Coordinates of N, CA and C in Angstrom, one line a residue:
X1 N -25.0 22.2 -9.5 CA -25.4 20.8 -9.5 C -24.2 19.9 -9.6
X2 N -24.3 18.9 -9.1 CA -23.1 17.4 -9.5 C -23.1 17.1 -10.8
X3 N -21.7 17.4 -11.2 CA -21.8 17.5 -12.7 C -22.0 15.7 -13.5
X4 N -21.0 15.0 -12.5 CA -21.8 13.6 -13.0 C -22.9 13.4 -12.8
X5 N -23.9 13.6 -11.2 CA -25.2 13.2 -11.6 C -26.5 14.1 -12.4
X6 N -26.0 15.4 -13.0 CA -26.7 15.8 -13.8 C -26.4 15.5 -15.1
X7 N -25.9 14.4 -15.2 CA -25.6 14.0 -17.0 C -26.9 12.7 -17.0
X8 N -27.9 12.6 -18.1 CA -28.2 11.7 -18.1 C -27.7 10.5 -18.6
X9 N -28.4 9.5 -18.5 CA -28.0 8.1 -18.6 C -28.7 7.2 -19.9
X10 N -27.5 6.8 -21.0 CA -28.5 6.6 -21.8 C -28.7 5.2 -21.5
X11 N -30.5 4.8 -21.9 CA -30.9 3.7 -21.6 C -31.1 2.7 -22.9
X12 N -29.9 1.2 -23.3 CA -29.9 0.7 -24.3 C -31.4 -0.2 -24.7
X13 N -31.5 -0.4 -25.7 CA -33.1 -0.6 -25.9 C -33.2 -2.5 -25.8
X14 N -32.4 -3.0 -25.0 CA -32.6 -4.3 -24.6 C -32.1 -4.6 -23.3
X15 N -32.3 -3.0 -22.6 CA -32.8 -2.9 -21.1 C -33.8 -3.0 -20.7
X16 N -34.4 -3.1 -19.7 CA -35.2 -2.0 -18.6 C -35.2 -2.0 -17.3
X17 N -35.5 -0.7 -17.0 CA -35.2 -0.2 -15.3 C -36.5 -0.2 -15.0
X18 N -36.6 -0.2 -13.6 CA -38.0 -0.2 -13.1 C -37.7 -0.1 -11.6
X19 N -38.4 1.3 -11.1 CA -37.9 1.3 -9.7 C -39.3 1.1 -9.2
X20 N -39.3 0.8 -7.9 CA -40.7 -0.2 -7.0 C -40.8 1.3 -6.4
X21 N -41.9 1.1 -4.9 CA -42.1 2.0 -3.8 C -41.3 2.2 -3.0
X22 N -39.8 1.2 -2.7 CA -38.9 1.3 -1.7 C -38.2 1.8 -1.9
X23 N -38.0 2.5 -3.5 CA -37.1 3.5 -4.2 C -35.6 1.8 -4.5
X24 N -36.2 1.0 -4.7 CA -35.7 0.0 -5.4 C -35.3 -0.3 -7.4
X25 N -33.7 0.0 -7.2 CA -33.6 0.0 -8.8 C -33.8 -1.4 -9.3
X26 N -34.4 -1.5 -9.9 CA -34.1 -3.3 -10.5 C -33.3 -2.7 -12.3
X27 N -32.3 -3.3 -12.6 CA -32.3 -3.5 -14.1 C -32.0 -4.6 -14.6
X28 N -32.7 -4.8 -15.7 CA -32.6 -6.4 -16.7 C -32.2 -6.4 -17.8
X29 N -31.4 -7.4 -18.4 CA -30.7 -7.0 -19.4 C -30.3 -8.4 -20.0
X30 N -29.5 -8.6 -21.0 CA -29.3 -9.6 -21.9 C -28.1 -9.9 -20.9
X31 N -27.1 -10.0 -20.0 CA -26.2 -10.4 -19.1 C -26.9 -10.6 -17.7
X32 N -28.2 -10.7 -17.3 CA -28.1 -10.5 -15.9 C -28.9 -9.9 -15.7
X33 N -30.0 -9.6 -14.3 CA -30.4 -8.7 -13.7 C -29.7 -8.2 -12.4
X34 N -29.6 -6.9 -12.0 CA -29.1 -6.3 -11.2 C -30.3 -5.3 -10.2
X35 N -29.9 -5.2 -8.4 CA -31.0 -4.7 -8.2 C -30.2 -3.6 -7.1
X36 N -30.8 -2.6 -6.8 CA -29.8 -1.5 -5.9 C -30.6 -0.6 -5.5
X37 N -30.8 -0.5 -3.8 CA -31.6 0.4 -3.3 C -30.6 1.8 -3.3
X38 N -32.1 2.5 -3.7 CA -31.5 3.9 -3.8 C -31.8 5.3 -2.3
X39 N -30.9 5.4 -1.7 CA -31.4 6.5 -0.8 C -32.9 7.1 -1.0
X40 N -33.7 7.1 0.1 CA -35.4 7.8 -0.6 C -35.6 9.3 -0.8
X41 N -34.0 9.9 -0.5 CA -34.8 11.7 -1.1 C -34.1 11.6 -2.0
X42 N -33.2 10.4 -3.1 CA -32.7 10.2 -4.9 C -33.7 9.9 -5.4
X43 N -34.2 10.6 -6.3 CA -35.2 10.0 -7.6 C -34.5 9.5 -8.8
X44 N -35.0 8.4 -9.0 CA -34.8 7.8 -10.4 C -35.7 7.8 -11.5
X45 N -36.0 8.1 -12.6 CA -36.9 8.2 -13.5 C -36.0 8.1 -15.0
X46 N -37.2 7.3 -16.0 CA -37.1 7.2 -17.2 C -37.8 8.2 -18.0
X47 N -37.2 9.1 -19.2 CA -37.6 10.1 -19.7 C -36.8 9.8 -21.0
X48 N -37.6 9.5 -22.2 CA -37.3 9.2 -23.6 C -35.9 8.6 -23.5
X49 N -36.2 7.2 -23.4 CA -34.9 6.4 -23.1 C -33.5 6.8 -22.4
X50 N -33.8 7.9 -21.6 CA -32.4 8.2 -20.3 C -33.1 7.9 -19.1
X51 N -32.0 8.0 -18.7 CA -32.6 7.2 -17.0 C -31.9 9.1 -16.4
X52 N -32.8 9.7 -16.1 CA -32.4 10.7 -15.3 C -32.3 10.8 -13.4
X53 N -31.8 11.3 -12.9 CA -31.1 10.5 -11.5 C -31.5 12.2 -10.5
X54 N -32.1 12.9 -9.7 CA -32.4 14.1 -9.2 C -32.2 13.6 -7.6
X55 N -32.0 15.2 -7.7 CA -32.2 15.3 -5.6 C -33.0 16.6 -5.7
X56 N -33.3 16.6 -4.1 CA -34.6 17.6 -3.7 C -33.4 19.2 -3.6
X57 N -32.5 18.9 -2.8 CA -32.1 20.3 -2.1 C -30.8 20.6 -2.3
X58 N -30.3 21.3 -2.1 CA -28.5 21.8 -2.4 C -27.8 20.8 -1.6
X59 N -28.4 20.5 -0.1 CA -27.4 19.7 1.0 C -26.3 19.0 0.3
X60 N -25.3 19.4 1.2 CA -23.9 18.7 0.9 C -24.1 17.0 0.4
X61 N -25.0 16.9 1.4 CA -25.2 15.2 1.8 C -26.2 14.6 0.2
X62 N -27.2 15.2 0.0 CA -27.3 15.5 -1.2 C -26.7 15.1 -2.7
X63 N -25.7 16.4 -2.3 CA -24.9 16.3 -3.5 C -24.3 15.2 -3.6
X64 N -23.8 15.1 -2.5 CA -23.1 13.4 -2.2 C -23.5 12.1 -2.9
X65 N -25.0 12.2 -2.6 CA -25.4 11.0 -3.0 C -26.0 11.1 -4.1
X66 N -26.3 12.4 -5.0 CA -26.9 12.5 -6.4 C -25.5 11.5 -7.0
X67 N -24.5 12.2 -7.3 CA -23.2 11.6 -8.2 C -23.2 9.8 -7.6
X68 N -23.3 9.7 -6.3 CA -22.9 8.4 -6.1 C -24.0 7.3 -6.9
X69 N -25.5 7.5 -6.3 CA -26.2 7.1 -6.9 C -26.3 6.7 -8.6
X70 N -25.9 8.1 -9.3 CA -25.8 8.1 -10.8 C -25.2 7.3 -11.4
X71 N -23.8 7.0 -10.7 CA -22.9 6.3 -10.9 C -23.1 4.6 -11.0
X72 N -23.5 4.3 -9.6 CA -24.0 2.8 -9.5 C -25.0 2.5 -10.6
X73 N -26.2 3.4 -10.7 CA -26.9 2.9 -11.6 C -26.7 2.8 -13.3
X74 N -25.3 3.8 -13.6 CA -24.7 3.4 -15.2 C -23.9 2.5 -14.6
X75 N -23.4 2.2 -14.0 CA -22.7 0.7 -14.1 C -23.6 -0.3 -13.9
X76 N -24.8 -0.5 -13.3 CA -25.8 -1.3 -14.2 C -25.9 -1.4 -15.0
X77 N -26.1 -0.3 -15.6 CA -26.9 -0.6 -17.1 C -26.0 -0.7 -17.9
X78 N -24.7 -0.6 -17.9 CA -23.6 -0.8 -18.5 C -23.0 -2.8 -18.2
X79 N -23.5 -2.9 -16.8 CA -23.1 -4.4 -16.9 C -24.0 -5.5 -17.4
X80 N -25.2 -4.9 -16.8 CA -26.2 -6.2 -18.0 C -26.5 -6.0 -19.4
X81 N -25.5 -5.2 -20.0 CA -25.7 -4.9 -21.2 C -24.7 -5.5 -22.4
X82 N -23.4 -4.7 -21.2 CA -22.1 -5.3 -22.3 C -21.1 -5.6 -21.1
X83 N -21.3 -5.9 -19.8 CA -20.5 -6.7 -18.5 C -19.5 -6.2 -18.7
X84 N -18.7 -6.4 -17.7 CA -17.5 -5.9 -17.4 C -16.0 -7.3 -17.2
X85 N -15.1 -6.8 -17.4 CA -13.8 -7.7 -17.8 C -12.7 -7.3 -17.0
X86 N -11.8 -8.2 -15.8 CA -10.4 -7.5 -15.2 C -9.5 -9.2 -15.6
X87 N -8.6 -8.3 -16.0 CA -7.5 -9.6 -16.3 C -6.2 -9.2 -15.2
X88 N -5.7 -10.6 -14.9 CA -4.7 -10.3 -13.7 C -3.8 -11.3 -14.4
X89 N -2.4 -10.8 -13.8 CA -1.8 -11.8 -14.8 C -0.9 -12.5 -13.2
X90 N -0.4 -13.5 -13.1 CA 0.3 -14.2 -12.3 C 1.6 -14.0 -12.6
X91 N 2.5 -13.4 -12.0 CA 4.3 -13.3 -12.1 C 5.0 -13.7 -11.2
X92 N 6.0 -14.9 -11.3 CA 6.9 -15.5 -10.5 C 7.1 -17.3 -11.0
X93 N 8.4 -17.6 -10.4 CA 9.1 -18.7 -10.8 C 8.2 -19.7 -10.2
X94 N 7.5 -20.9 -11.1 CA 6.8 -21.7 -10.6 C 4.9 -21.4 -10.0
X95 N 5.1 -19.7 -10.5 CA 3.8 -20.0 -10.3 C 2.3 -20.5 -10.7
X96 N 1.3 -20.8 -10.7 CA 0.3 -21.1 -11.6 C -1.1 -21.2 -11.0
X97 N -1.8 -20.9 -12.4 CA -3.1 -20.7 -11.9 C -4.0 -22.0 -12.9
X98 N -4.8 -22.7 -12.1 CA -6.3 -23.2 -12.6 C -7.6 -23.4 -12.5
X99 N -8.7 -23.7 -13.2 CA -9.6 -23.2 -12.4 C -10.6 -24.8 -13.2
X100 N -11.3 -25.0 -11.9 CA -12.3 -26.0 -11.8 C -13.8 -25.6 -11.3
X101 N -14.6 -26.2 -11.8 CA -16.4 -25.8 -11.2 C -16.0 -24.7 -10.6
X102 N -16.0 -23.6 -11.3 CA -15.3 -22.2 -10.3 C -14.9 -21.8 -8.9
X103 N -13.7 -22.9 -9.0 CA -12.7 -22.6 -8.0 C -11.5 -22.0 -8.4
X104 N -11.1 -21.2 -8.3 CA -9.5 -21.2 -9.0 C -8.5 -21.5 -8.0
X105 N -7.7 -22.5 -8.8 CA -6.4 -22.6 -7.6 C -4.8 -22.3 -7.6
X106 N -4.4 -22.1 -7.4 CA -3.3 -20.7 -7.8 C -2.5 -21.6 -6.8
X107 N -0.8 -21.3 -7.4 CA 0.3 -22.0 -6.4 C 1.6 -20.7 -6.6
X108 N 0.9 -20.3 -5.6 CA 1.9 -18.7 -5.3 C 3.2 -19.1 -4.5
X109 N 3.9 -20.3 -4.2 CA 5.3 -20.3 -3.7 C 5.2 -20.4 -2.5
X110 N 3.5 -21.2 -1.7 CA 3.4 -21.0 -0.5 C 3.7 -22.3 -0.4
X111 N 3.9 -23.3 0.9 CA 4.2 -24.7 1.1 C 2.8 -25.4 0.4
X112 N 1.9 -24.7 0.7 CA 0.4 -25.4 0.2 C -0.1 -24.6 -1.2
X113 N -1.0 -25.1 -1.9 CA -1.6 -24.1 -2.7 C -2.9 -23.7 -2.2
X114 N -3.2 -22.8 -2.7 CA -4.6 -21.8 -2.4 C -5.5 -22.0 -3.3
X115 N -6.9 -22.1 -2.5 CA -8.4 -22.5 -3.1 C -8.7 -21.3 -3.3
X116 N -9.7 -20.8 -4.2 CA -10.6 -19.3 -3.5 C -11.7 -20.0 -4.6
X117 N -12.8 -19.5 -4.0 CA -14.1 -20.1 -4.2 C -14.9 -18.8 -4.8
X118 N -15.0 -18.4 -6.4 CA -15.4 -17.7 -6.8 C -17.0 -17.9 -6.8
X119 N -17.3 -16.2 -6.5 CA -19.0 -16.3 -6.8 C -19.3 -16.9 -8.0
X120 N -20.7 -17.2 -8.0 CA -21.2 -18.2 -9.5 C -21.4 -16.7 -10.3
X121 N -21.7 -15.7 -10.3 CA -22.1 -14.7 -10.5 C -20.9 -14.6 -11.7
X122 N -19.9 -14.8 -11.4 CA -18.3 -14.5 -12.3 C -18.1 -15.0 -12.8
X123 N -18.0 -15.1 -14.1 CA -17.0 -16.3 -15.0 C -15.6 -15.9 -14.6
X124 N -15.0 -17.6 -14.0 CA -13.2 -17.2 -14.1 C -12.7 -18.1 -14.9
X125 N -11.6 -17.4 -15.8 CA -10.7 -18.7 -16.5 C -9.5 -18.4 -16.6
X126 N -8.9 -19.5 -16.5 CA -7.3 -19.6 -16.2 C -6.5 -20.0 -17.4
X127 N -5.5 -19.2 -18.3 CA -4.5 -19.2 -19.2 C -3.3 -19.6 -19.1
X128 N -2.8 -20.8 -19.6 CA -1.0 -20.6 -19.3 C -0.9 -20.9 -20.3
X129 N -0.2 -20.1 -21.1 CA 0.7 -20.5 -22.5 C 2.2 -20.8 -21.9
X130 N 2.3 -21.6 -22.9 CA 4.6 -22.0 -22.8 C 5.3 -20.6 -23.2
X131 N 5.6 -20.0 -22.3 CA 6.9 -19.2 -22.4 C 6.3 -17.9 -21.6
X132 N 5.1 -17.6 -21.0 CA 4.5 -16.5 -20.5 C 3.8 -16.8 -19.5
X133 N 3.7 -15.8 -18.8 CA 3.3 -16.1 -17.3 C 1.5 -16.3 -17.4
X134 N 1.0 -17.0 -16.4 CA -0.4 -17.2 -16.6 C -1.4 -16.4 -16.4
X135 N -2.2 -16.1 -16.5 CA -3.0 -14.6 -16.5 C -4.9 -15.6 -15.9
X136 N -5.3 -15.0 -15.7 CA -6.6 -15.0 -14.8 C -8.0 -14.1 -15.6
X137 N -8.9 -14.3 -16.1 CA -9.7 -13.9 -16.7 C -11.1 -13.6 -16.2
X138 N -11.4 -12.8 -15.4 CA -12.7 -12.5 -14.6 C -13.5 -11.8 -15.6
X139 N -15.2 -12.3 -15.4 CA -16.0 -11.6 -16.5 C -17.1 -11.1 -15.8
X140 N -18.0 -10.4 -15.7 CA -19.4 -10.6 -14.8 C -20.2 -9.7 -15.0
X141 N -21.5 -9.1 -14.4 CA -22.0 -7.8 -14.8 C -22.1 -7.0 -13.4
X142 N -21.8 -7.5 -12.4 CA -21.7 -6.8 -11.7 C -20.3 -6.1 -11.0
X143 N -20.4 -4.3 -11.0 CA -18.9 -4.5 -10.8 C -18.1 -4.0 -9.6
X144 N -19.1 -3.9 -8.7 CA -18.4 -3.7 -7.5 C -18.0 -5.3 -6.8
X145 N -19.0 -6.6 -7.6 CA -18.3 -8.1 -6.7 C -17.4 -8.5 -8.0
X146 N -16.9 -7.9 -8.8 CA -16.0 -8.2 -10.1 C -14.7 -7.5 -9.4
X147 N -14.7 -6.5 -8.7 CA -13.4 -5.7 -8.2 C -13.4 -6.3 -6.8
X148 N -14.0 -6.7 -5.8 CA -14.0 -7.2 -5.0 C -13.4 -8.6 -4.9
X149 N -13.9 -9.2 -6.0 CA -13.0 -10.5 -6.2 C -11.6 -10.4 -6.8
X150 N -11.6 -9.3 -7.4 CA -10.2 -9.3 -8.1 C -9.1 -8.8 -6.8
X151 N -9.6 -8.1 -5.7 CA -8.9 -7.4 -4.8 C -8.6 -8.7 -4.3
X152 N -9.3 -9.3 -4.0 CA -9.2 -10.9 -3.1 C -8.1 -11.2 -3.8
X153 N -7.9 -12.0 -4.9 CA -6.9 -12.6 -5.5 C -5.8 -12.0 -5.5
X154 N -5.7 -10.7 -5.7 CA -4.5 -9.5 -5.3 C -4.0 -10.0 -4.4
X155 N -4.6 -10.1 -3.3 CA -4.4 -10.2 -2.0 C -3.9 -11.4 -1.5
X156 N -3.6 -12.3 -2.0 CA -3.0 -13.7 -2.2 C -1.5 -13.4 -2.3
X157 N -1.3 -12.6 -2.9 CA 0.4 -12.7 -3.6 C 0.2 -11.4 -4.1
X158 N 0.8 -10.2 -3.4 CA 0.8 -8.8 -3.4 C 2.2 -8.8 -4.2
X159 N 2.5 -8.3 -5.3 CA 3.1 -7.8 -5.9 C 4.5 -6.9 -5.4
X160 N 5.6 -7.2 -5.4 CA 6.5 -7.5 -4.7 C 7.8 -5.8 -5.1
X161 N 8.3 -4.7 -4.9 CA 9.0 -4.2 -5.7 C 10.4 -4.4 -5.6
X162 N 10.9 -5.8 -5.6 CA 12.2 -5.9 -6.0 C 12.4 -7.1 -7.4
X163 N 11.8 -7.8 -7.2 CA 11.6 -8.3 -8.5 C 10.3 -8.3 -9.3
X164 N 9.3 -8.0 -8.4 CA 7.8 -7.7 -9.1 C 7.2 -9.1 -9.2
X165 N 8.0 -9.6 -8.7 CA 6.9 -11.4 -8.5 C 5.3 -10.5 -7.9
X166 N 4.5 -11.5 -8.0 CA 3.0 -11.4 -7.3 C 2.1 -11.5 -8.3
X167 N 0.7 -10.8 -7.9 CA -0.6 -10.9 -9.0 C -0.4 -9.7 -9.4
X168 N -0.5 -9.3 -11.1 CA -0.7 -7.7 -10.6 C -1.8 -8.0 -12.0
X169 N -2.7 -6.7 -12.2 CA -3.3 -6.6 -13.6 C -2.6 -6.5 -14.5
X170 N -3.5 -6.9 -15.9 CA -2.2 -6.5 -16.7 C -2.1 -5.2 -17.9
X171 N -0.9 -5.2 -17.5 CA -0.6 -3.4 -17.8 C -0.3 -2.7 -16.6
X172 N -0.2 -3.2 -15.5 CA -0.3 -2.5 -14.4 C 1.4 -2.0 -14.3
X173 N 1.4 -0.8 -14.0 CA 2.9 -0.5 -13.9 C 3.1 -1.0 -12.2
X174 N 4.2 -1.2 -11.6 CA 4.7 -1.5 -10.9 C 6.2 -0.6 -10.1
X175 N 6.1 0.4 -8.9 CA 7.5 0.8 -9.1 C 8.4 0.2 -8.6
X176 N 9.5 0.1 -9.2 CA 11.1 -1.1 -8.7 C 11.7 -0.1 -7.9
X177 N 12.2 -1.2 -6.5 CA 13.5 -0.5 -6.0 C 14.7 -0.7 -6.5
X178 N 15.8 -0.3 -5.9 CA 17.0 -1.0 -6.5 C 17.4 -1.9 -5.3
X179 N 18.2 -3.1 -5.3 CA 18.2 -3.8 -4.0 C 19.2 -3.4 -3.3
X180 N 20.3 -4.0 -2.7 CA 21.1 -3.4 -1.9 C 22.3 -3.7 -2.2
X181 N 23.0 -1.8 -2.4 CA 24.4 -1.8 -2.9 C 25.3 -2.9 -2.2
X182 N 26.3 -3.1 -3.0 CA 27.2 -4.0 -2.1 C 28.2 -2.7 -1.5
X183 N 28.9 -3.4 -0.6 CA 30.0 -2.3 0.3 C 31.4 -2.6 -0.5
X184 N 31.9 -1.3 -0.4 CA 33.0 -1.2 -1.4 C 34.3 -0.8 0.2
X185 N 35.2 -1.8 -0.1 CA 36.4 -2.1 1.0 C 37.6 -1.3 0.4

């Protein structure tokens, strides 16, 4: 069996899941509801507060989608419960980030600055303390459009390896090149 999707899922007691006839997961929760159709030969079922996740037959394809399935559905229940958090931090001379009616607008060193128009779904907030670079605060329960938006913003100002200017997470290691020897006459 798929060792992730045979683990059950525990279900916290200010959830609930409830799957329909379309093999439709809904879960609701103190952050949010979330809803995610499930392939129709994955069963989903509740059994003394776990959410247990099955397939019919050995098939590769199957197995495939036992683990995938299992997966999406604990990060449900994991995001309308206790949501999910990516911090990015902003590095480089003059850069900056702020954020209005959830827009955030960022001035990455281009002639213009950049809009990006976050889903309402997200809380974003923008930090700049005096002496440290400004960092980016994404919060949400959903976390595939929480990594999706954070790839976006990545993708603004990619992270550079000769000085490491750009967006990166934080903590994110980075590897440096060395730049270019000078010639010796």
């Amino acid at each position: 069996m798929s060792r992730i999707g045979k683990k059950p899922i525990a279900l916290p007691s200010n959830v609930t899941l409830s799957v329909d006839d379309q093999n439709i997961v809904t879960v609701k929760g103190p952050k949010g509801t979330l809803t995610q159709v499930v392939d129709p030969d994955i069963s989903v079922a509740v059994e003394e507060g776990q959410i247990q996740v099955s397939r019919p037959t050995e098939q590769k394809r199957h197995k495939a989608l036992h683990g995938l399935y299992r997966s999406l559905v604990s990060n449900m229940v994991v995001g309308v419960s206790e949501g999910f958090k990516l911090n990015l931090e902003v590095i480089g001379v003059g850069y900056k980030a702020s954020v209005a009616n959830n827009i955030l607008e960022l001035q990455l060193g281009y002639s213009h600055n950049v809009y990006l128009a976050v889903p309402t779904e997200i809380k974003v907030t923008a930090v700049t303390e005096k002496g440290q670079n400004p960092k980016v605060y994404l919060e949400g329960s959903d976390k595939q459009l929480l990594g999706d938006v954070a790839a976006k913003i990545r993708s603004l100002r990619k992270v550079e390896p000769y000085k490491g200017k750009g967006i990166r997470f934080i903590g994110e290691q980075v590897r440096r090149k060395a730049g270019k020897s000078s010639s010796k006459k």
